[in-house]
Amino acid sequence: SLWQAGLMYGIDAGDSLSLAQAYKTLGDIPLPFRTLLGVGSSDSYAHACYHYGKLLRAKDHPAEAMQAFINATHSRTRDYHILGRVYSNMGSICHLAGDFPLSYDMYEKSANWFLADNDSLSYYFLLNEIAFEKAMLADKEACLACLHTIEKNYSNRDVLLKTMETKAELYLKCKQYDSVLYYASILCKELPNYSAGFLLQA
């Protein structure tokens, strides 16, 4: 319920120690026995891994967070939404470490899980993240192809504005500064409280 309210268990409310204990207790159950307990057990463990990984990320422990997320991918859960979120977080950690090809792979897995869950909003946001990783590698053709897929198939305003940021970052990497200013100005106009547009202009 905290998660759905945009809050985090262990930071905004709740006990981080109890979350760590749930993660450890469920993780100590051998996989064959967890499978015998039914799908719910695997889903509970995957959720514990996800929420504990998010907590570790928030407390600036990326290596431990990555291990928790990896454990979630090995849980045999059928909860595609949680797997999409797990891989998205793994992609973010890889991105922050500067490993853009690996981040691309993680975001691609995330997008595929969201697609399997019929979550089109998350799927297209993740397609933009995939394009963003290509932008970081200055792979103009692949980045624009991915963004074209989004623009052709999805009309959500928030997603389309994120594609503007991705385009601006791509053109910054490609040293096409007029294009950077063009897309950054759209961001500044549409999202005046969003600092990324102003940083790109600067």
Backbone as numpy.savetxt, mean C-alpha at the origin, in Angstrom:
# Nx Ny Nz CAx CAy CAz Cx Cy Cz
-12.78 -2.35 14.72 -13.61 -1.15 14.72 -12.75 0.11 14.72
-11.62 0.06 15.42 -10.68 1.21 15.38 -10.14 1.39 13.98
-9.80 0.27 13.34 -9.24 0.30 11.99 -10.21 0.98 11.04
-11.50 0.62 11.12 -12.50 1.21 10.23 -12.73 2.69 10.53
-12.39 3.12 11.74 -12.54 4.53 12.11 -11.27 5.33 11.80
-10.29 4.68 11.15 -9.04 5.36 10.80 -8.09 5.50 11.97
-8.28 4.67 13.00 -7.42 4.71 14.18 -6.59 3.43 14.25
-5.59 3.40 15.14 -4.72 2.24 15.23 -4.72 1.67 16.64
-4.96 0.36 16.71 -4.92 -0.33 17.99 -3.47 -0.34 18.49
-3.29 0.07 19.74 -1.95 0.11 20.30 -1.36 1.50 20.31
-1.99 2.41 19.56 -1.53 3.82 19.55 -2.67 4.73 19.97
-3.78 4.70 19.21 -4.92 5.56 19.53 -5.74 5.00 20.69
-5.78 3.71 20.81 -6.53 3.04 21.88 -6.03 1.60 21.95
-6.40 0.91 23.03 -6.00 -0.49 23.13 -4.59 -0.64 23.66
-4.19 -1.89 23.82 -2.92 -2.24 24.45 -2.00 -2.90 23.42
-0.88 -2.26 23.12 0.03 -2.80 22.12 0.59 -4.15 22.57
0.73 -4.35 23.87 1.24 -5.63 24.37 0.28 -6.77 24.07
-1.02 -6.52 24.20 -2.00 -7.57 23.91 -2.01 -7.91 22.42
-1.78 -6.91 21.57 -1.70 -7.17 20.13 -0.47 -8.02 19.82
0.66 -7.68 20.45 1.87 -8.47 20.25 1.67 -9.90 20.74
0.96 -10.06 21.85 0.71 -11.39 22.40 -0.19 -12.21 21.48
-1.22 -11.57 20.91 -2.11 -12.27 19.96 -1.32 -12.73 18.74
-0.45 -11.85 18.25 0.39 -12.18 17.09 1.27 -13.39 17.40
1.89 -13.37 18.58 2.79 -14.47 18.95 2.02 -15.76 19.21
0.91 -15.67 19.95 0.15 -16.86 20.30 -0.40 -17.56 19.06
-1.01 -16.79 18.16 -1.54 -17.39 16.93 -0.42 -17.91 16.04
0.72 -17.21 16.04 1.85 -17.63 15.23 2.50 -18.91 15.73
2.37 -19.17 17.03 2.96 -20.38 17.62 2.17 -21.65 17.31
0.93 -21.49 16.83 0.15 -22.66 16.46 0.69 -23.18 15.13
1.19 -24.41 15.07 1.74 -24.93 13.80 0.68 -24.87 12.69
1.14 -24.58 11.50 0.23 -24.38 10.37 -0.75 -25.54 10.15
-0.30 -26.80 10.24 -1.29 -27.88 10.04 -2.44 -27.82 11.04
-2.13 -27.47 12.30 -3.19 -27.37 13.32 -4.05 -26.14 13.08
-3.40 -25.04 12.63 -4.16 -23.82 12.32 -5.14 -24.11 11.18
-4.71 -24.92 10.21 -5.57 -25.29 9.09 -6.74 -26.16 9.58
-6.47 -27.08 10.53 -7.53 -27.93 11.08 -8.56 -27.12 11.87
-8.12 -26.00 12.45 -9.04 -25.15 13.20 -10.01 -24.41 12.29
-9.72 -24.42 10.99 -10.63 -23.80 10.03 -10.09 -22.50 9.46
-10.81 -21.99 8.44 -10.39 -20.77 7.74 -10.30 -19.59 8.69
-11.22 -19.52 9.67 -11.25 -18.39 10.59 -9.94 -18.22 11.34
-9.29 -19.34 11.67 -8.02 -19.27 12.40 -6.93 -18.62 11.54
-6.87 -19.02 10.28 -5.90 -18.42 9.36 -6.19 -16.94 9.15
-7.47 -16.59 9.05 -7.85 -15.19 8.87 -7.48 -14.38 10.12
-7.73 -14.94 11.30 -7.39 -14.24 12.55 -5.89 -13.98 12.63
-5.10 -15.01 12.26 -3.65 -14.84 12.30 -3.20 -13.78 11.29
-3.76 -13.81 10.08 -3.40 -12.82 9.07 -3.73 -11.40 9.55
-4.88 -11.25 10.19 -5.27 -9.94 10.72 -4.32 -9.50 11.84
-3.96 -10.44 12.71 -3.02 -10.11 13.79 -1.68 -9.67 13.20
-1.21 -10.39 12.19 0.05 -10.03 11.51 -0.05 -8.63 10.91
-1.15 -8.38 10.23 -1.33 -7.07 9.57 -1.33 -5.94 10.60
-2.16 -6.06 11.63 -2.28 -4.97 12.60 -1.00 -4.80 13.42
-0.32 -5.91 13.73 0.94 -5.80 14.46 2.01 -5.19 13.54
2.01 -5.58 12.28 2.95 -4.98 11.32 2.74 -3.48 11.18
1.47 -3.06 11.12 1.16 -1.62 11.04 1.66 -0.89 12.29
1.48 -1.52 13.45 1.94 -0.92 14.70 3.47 -0.78 14.70
4.15 -1.82 14.25 5.62 -1.78 14.18 6.09 -0.71 13.21
5.40 -0.55 12.08 5.74 0.52 11.14 5.58 1.89 11.78
4.46 2.06 12.49 4.19 3.36 13.13 5.24 3.68 14.19
5.82 2.63 14.80 6.84 2.83 15.83 8.25 2.78 15.23
8.33 2.84 13.89 9.61 2.92 13.17 10.49 1.68 13.35
9.85 0.52 13.16 10.58 -0.76 13.16 10.26 -1.48 11.85
10.81 -0.98 10.71 10.39 -1.54 9.41 10.78 -3.00 9.19
11.95 -3.42 9.71 12.36 -4.82 9.49 11.41 -5.78 10.19
11.06 -5.47 11.45 10.14 -6.32 12.19 8.74 -6.28 11.57
8.35 -5.10 11.10 7.06 -4.96 10.43 7.01 -5.83 9.17
8.09 -5.81 8.40 8.15 -6.61 7.18 8.01 -8.09 7.52
8.62 -8.54 8.60 8.50 -9.95 8.98 7.06 -10.30 9.33
6.39 -9.39 10.04 4.98 -9.63 10.39 4.13 -9.72 9.12
4.39 -8.83 8.14 3.64 -8.86 6.89 3.94 -10.15 6.10
5.20 -10.56 6.09 5.56 -11.80 5.40 4.82 -12.98 6.03
4.75 -12.99 7.37 4.02 -14.06 8.06 2.55 -14.09 7.63
1.97 -12.90 7.42 0.57 -12.84 6.96 0.41 -13.50 5.60
1.41 -13.32 4.72 1.31 -13.92 3.38 1.43 -15.44 3.44
2.00 -15.97 4.52 2.15 -17.42 4.67 1.02 -18.04 5.49
0.04 -17.25 5.85 -1.01 -17.71 6.77 -2.08 -18.59 6.11
-2.11 -18.61 4.81 -3.13 -19.34 4.04 -4.54 -18.75 4.22
-4.59 -17.46 4.52 -5.88 -16.80 4.65 -6.57 -16.69 3.30
-7.89 -16.67 3.33 -8.68 -16.43 2.12 -9.24 -15.01 2.12
-8.78 -14.20 3.06 -9.23 -12.81 3.15 -8.39 -11.98 2.17
-8.91 -11.80 0.96 -8.15 -11.13 -0.09 -7.90 -9.66 0.23
-8.84 -9.05 0.93 -8.68 -7.63 1.27 -7.48 -7.44 2.19
-7.34 -8.29 3.19 -6.22 -8.14 4.12 -4.91 -8.43 3.41
-4.92 -9.38 2.47 -3.70 -9.65 1.70 -3.32 -8.45 0.83
-4.33 -7.80 0.25 -4.05 -6.58 -0.52 -3.39 -5.53 0.34
-3.88 -5.35 1.55 -3.31 -4.35 2.47 -1.90 -4.76 2.92
-1.71 -6.04 3.16 -0.40 -6.54 3.58 0.64 -6.25 2.50
0.34 -6.63 1.26 1.31 -6.41 0.18 1.51 -4.92 -0.10
0.48 -4.12 0.08 0.63 -2.67 -0.09 1.62 -2.11 0.92
1.53 -2.55 2.17 2.48 -2.11 3.20 3.89 -2.59 2.89
4.01 -3.81 2.40 5.32 -4.32 2.03 5.92 -3.48 0.90
5.06 -3.09 -0.05 5.51 -2.22 -1.13 5.99 -0.87 -0.61
5.28 -0.32 0.36 5.67 0.98 0.93 7.02 0.89 1.63
7.24 -0.20 2.36 8.52 -0.38 3.05 9.65 -0.49 2.02
9.43 -1.25 0.96 10.44 -1.38 -0.09 10.71 -0.03 -0.75
9.64 0.74 -0.98 9.79 2.06 -1.59 10.65 2.96 -0.71
10.37 2.98 0.59 11.14 3.82 1.51 12.60 3.39 1.57
12.85 2.10 1.32 14.23 1.59 1.29 14.90 1.87 -0.05
14.14 2.42 -1.02 14.71 2.75 -2.33 14.77 1.57 -3.29
14.14 0.45 -2.94 14.12 -0.71 -3.81 12.85 -0.66 -4.66
12.89 0.16 -5.72 11.70 0.41 -6.52 11.23 -0.81 -7.31
12.14 -1.63 -7.87 11.64 -2.84 -8.56 10.90 -3.79 -7.63
11.43 -3.99 -6.40 10.74 -4.87 -5.45 9.43 -4.25 -4.99
9.45 -2.94 -4.79 8.22 -2.23 -4.42 7.16 -2.42 -5.50
7.58 -2.31 -6.76 6.68 -2.53 -7.89 6.03 -3.91 -7.80
6.86 -4.93 -7.52 6.34 -6.31 -7.42 5.32 -6.44 -6.30
5.61 -5.83 -5.15 4.69 -5.92 -4.01 3.38 -5.20 -4.31
3.46 -4.02 -4.95 2.25 -3.29 -5.30 1.43 -4.05 -6.33
2.11 -4.75 -7.24 1.40 -5.53 -8.24 0.63 -6.68 -7.58
1.27 -7.35 -6.61 0.58 -8.41 -5.88 -0.62 -7.83 -5.11
-0.41 -6.68 -4.49 -1.49 -6.02 -3.75 -2.67 -5.73 -4.67
-2.38 -5.14 -5.82 -3.45 -4.80 -6.77 -4.22 -6.05 -7.19
-3.50 -7.14 -7.42 -4.16 -8.38 -7.84 -5.08 -8.94 -6.75
-4.67 -8.80 -5.47 -5.53 -9.27 -4.38 -6.77 -8.39 -4.26
-6.59 -7.07 -4.43 -7.76 -6.18 -4.38 -8.71 -6.47 -5.54
-8.15 -6.80 -6.69 -8.98 -7.15 -7.84 -9.77 -8.44 -7.54
-9.10 -9.42 -6.93 -9.77 -10.66 -6.56 -10.88 -10.42 -5.54
-10.74 -9.34 -4.75 -11.73 -8.99 -3.73 -12.82 -8.07 -4.29
-12.74 -7.75 -5.59 -13.69 -6.84 -6.25 -13.69 -5.44 -5.62
-12.53 -5.01 -5.15 -12.37 -3.67 -4.57 -11.73 -2.78 -5.62
-12.57 -2.18 -6.47 -12.03 -1.41 -7.60 -11.30 -0.15 -7.15
-11.77 0.51 -6.11 -11.11 1.73 -5.64 -9.67 1.43 -5.21
-9.50 0.43 -4.35 -8.15 0.07 -3.91 -7.31 -0.43 -5.07
-7.93 -1.18 -5.99 -7.21 -1.69 -7.15 -6.62 -0.56 -7.98
-7.42 0.46 -8.27 -6.90 1.55 -9.11 -5.93 2.44 -8.36
-6.10 2.60 -7.05 -5.08 3.30 -6.27 -3.75 2.55 -6.35
-3.80 1.23 -6.28 -2.58 0.44 -6.37 -1.98 0.47 -7.77
-2.81 0.53 -8.79 -2.27 0.70 -10.15 -1.47 2.00 -10.24
-1.98 3.04 -9.57 -1.23 4.29 -9.55 0.10 4.12 -8.82
0.10 3.34 -7.73 1.36 3.09 -7.01 2.35 2.34 -7.91
1.84 1.41 -8.69 2.69 0.69 -9.65 3.29 1.67 -10.64
2.45 2.57 -11.16 2.94 3.58 -12.10 3.97 4.48 -11.43
3.75 4.81 -10.15 4.67 5.67 -9.41 6.05 5.03 -9.30
6.09 3.72 -9.07 7.39 3.03 -8.99 8.11 3.10 -10.34
7.34 2.99 -11.43 7.95 3.13 -12.76 8.45 4.57 -12.96
7.71 5.53 -12.41 8.16 6.93 -12.48 9.48 7.11 -11.76
9.63 6.47 -10.59 10.87 6.58 -9.83 12.06 6.01 -10.59
11.78 5.05 -11.47 12.82 4.45 -12.31 12.97 5.18 -13.64
12.21 6.28 -13.81 12.20 7.07 -15.05 11.82 6.22 -16.26
10.97 5.21 -16.03 10.48 4.36 -17.11 9.19 5.00 -17.64
9.38 5.97 -18.51 8.27 6.81 -18.97 7.19 6.01 -19.68
7.59 5.12 -20.56 6.62 4.38 -21.36 5.73 3.49 -20.48
6.34 2.74 -19.56 5.58 1.85 -18.69 4.69 2.63 -17.73
5.22 3.74 -17.21 4.45 4.57 -16.29 3.20 5.13 -16.97
3.39 5.73 -18.14 2.25 6.34 -18.84 1.24 5.30 -19.31
1.71 4.11 -19.66 0.79 3.05 -20.07 -0.11 2.65 -18.91
0.47 2.54 -17.73 -0.30 2.19 -16.54 -1.30 3.29 -16.19
-0.86 4.54 -16.27 -1.74 5.67 -15.98 -2.88 5.76 -17.00
-2.57 5.43 -18.25 -3.61 5.45 -19.29 -4.69 4.42 -18.98
-4.29 3.25 -18.47 -5.26 2.23 -18.08 -6.21 2.77 -17.01
-5.65 3.49 -16.04 -6.49 4.07 -14.98 -7.45 5.09 -15.57
-6.93 6.03 -16.34 -7.74 7.12 -16.88 -8.84 6.61 -17.81
-8.56 5.53 -18.52 -9.53 4.98 -19.47 -10.65 4.23 -18.76
-10.35 3.64 -17.59 -11.30 2.72 -16.96 -11.92 3.18 -15.65
-11.41 4.28 -15.09 -11.89 4.64 -13.75 -11.96 6.15 -13.62
-13.05 6.65 -13.03 -13.25 8.10 -13.02 -13.29 8.70 -11.61
-12.82 7.97 -10.61 -12.81 8.50 -9.25 -11.86 9.70 -9.16
-12.36 10.82 -8.63 -11.58 12.06 -8.56 -10.27 11.89 -7.79
-10.34 11.24 -6.62 -9.14 11.08 -5.79 -8.07 10.26 -6.50
-8.48 9.21 -7.18 -7.53 8.38 -7.91 -6.91 9.19 -9.05
-7.74 9.92 -9.79 -7.23 10.70 -10.92 -6.28 11.81 -10.47
-6.55 12.40 -9.31 -5.62 13.42 -8.80 -4.29 12.79 -8.41
-4.32 11.57 -7.88 -3.06 10.89 -7.58 -2.26 10.62 -8.85
-2.96 10.39 -9.97 -2.23 10.18 -11.23 -1.53 11.47 -11.67
-2.09 12.61 -11.31 -1.43 13.89 -11.62 -0.10 14.00 -10.88
-0.11 13.59 -9.63 1.12 13.61 -8.84 2.16 12.65 -9.44
1.69 11.47 -9.85 2.59 10.50 -10.45 3.20 11.04 -11.74
2.37 11.70 -12.56 2.89 12.29 -13.80 3.93 13.36 -13.49
3.64 14.20 -12.51 4.59 15.25 -12.14 5.92 14.64 -11.70
5.85 13.59 -10.89 7.09 12.92 -10.42 7.83 12.28 -11.59
7.09 11.68 -12.52 7.71 11.08 -13.69 8.48 12.13 -14.48
7.83 13.25 -14.76 8.48 14.28 -15.57 9.63 14.95 -14.83
9.56 14.97 -13.50 10.69 15.47 -12.72 11.89 14.56 -12.91
11.65 13.24 -12.84 12.74 12.28 -13.07 13.30 12.38 -14.49
12.42 12.70 -15.44 12.83 12.80 -16.85 13.34 14.21 -17.20
13.37 15.11 -16.21 13.85 16.49 -16.37 13.04 17.28 -17.40
11.75 17.00 -17.47 10.83 17.76 -18.34 10.04 18.70 -17.43
10.69 19.81 -17.08 10.20 20.66 -16.00 8.91 21.41 -16.33
8.69 21.75 -17.57 7.42 22.39 -17.93 6.23 21.48 -17.62
6.41 20.19 -17.90 5.35 19.23 -17.62 5.17 19.04 -16.12
6.28 19.08 -15.37 6.19 19.00 -13.91 5.31 20.14 -13.40
5.60 21.36 -13.86 4.85 22.53 -13.40 3.38 22.44 -13.80
3.11 21.92 -14.98 1.74 21.81 -15.45 0.92 20.90 -14.52
1.43 19.68 -14.26 0.68 18.73 -13.43 0.68 19.14 -11.96
1.77 19.73 -11.48 1.82 20.20 -10.09 0.82 21.33 -9.88
0.64 22.19 -10.89 -0.32 23.30 -10.74 -1.76 22.78 -10.64
-2.05 21.69 -11.35 -3.38 21.07 -11.23 -3.58 20.57 -9.80
-2.55 19.91 -9.26 -2.64 19.43 -7.88 -2.87 20.58 -6.90
-2.11 21.66 -7.07 -2.23 22.81 -6.16 -3.62 23.44 -6.24
-4.16 23.48 -7.43 -5.48 24.08 -7.61 -6.57 23.20 -7.00
-6.50 21.89 -7.25 -7.54 20.97 -6.79 -7.40 20.60 -5.32
-6.14 20.58 -4.83 -5.88 20.18 -3.44 -4.98 21.23 -2.78
-5.54 22.39 -2.45 -4.70 23.49 -1.93 -4.03 23.19 -0.59
-4.49 22.18 0.14 -3.87 21.84 1.42 -2.92 20.65 1.32
-2.67 20.19 0.09 -1.81 19.02 -0.11 -0.42 19.52 -0.52
0.55 19.26 0.33 1.88 19.86 0.14 2.65 19.34 -1.07
2.33 18.13 -1.55 3.12 17.52 -2.63 3.14 18.40 -3.87
2.00 19.01 -4.21 1.96 19.87 -5.40 2.91 21.05 -5.28
2.95 21.67 -4.11 3.84 22.82 -3.90 5.30 22.41 -3.87
5.58 21.24 -3.30 6.96 20.73 -3.28 7.44 20.45 -4.71
6.56 19.90 -5.54 6.92 19.63 -6.93 7.17 20.93 -7.68
6.36 21.92 -7.43 6.58 23.22 -8.08 7.90 23.83 -7.64
8.21 23.72 -6.35 9.46 24.27 -5.84 10.65 23.56 -6.46
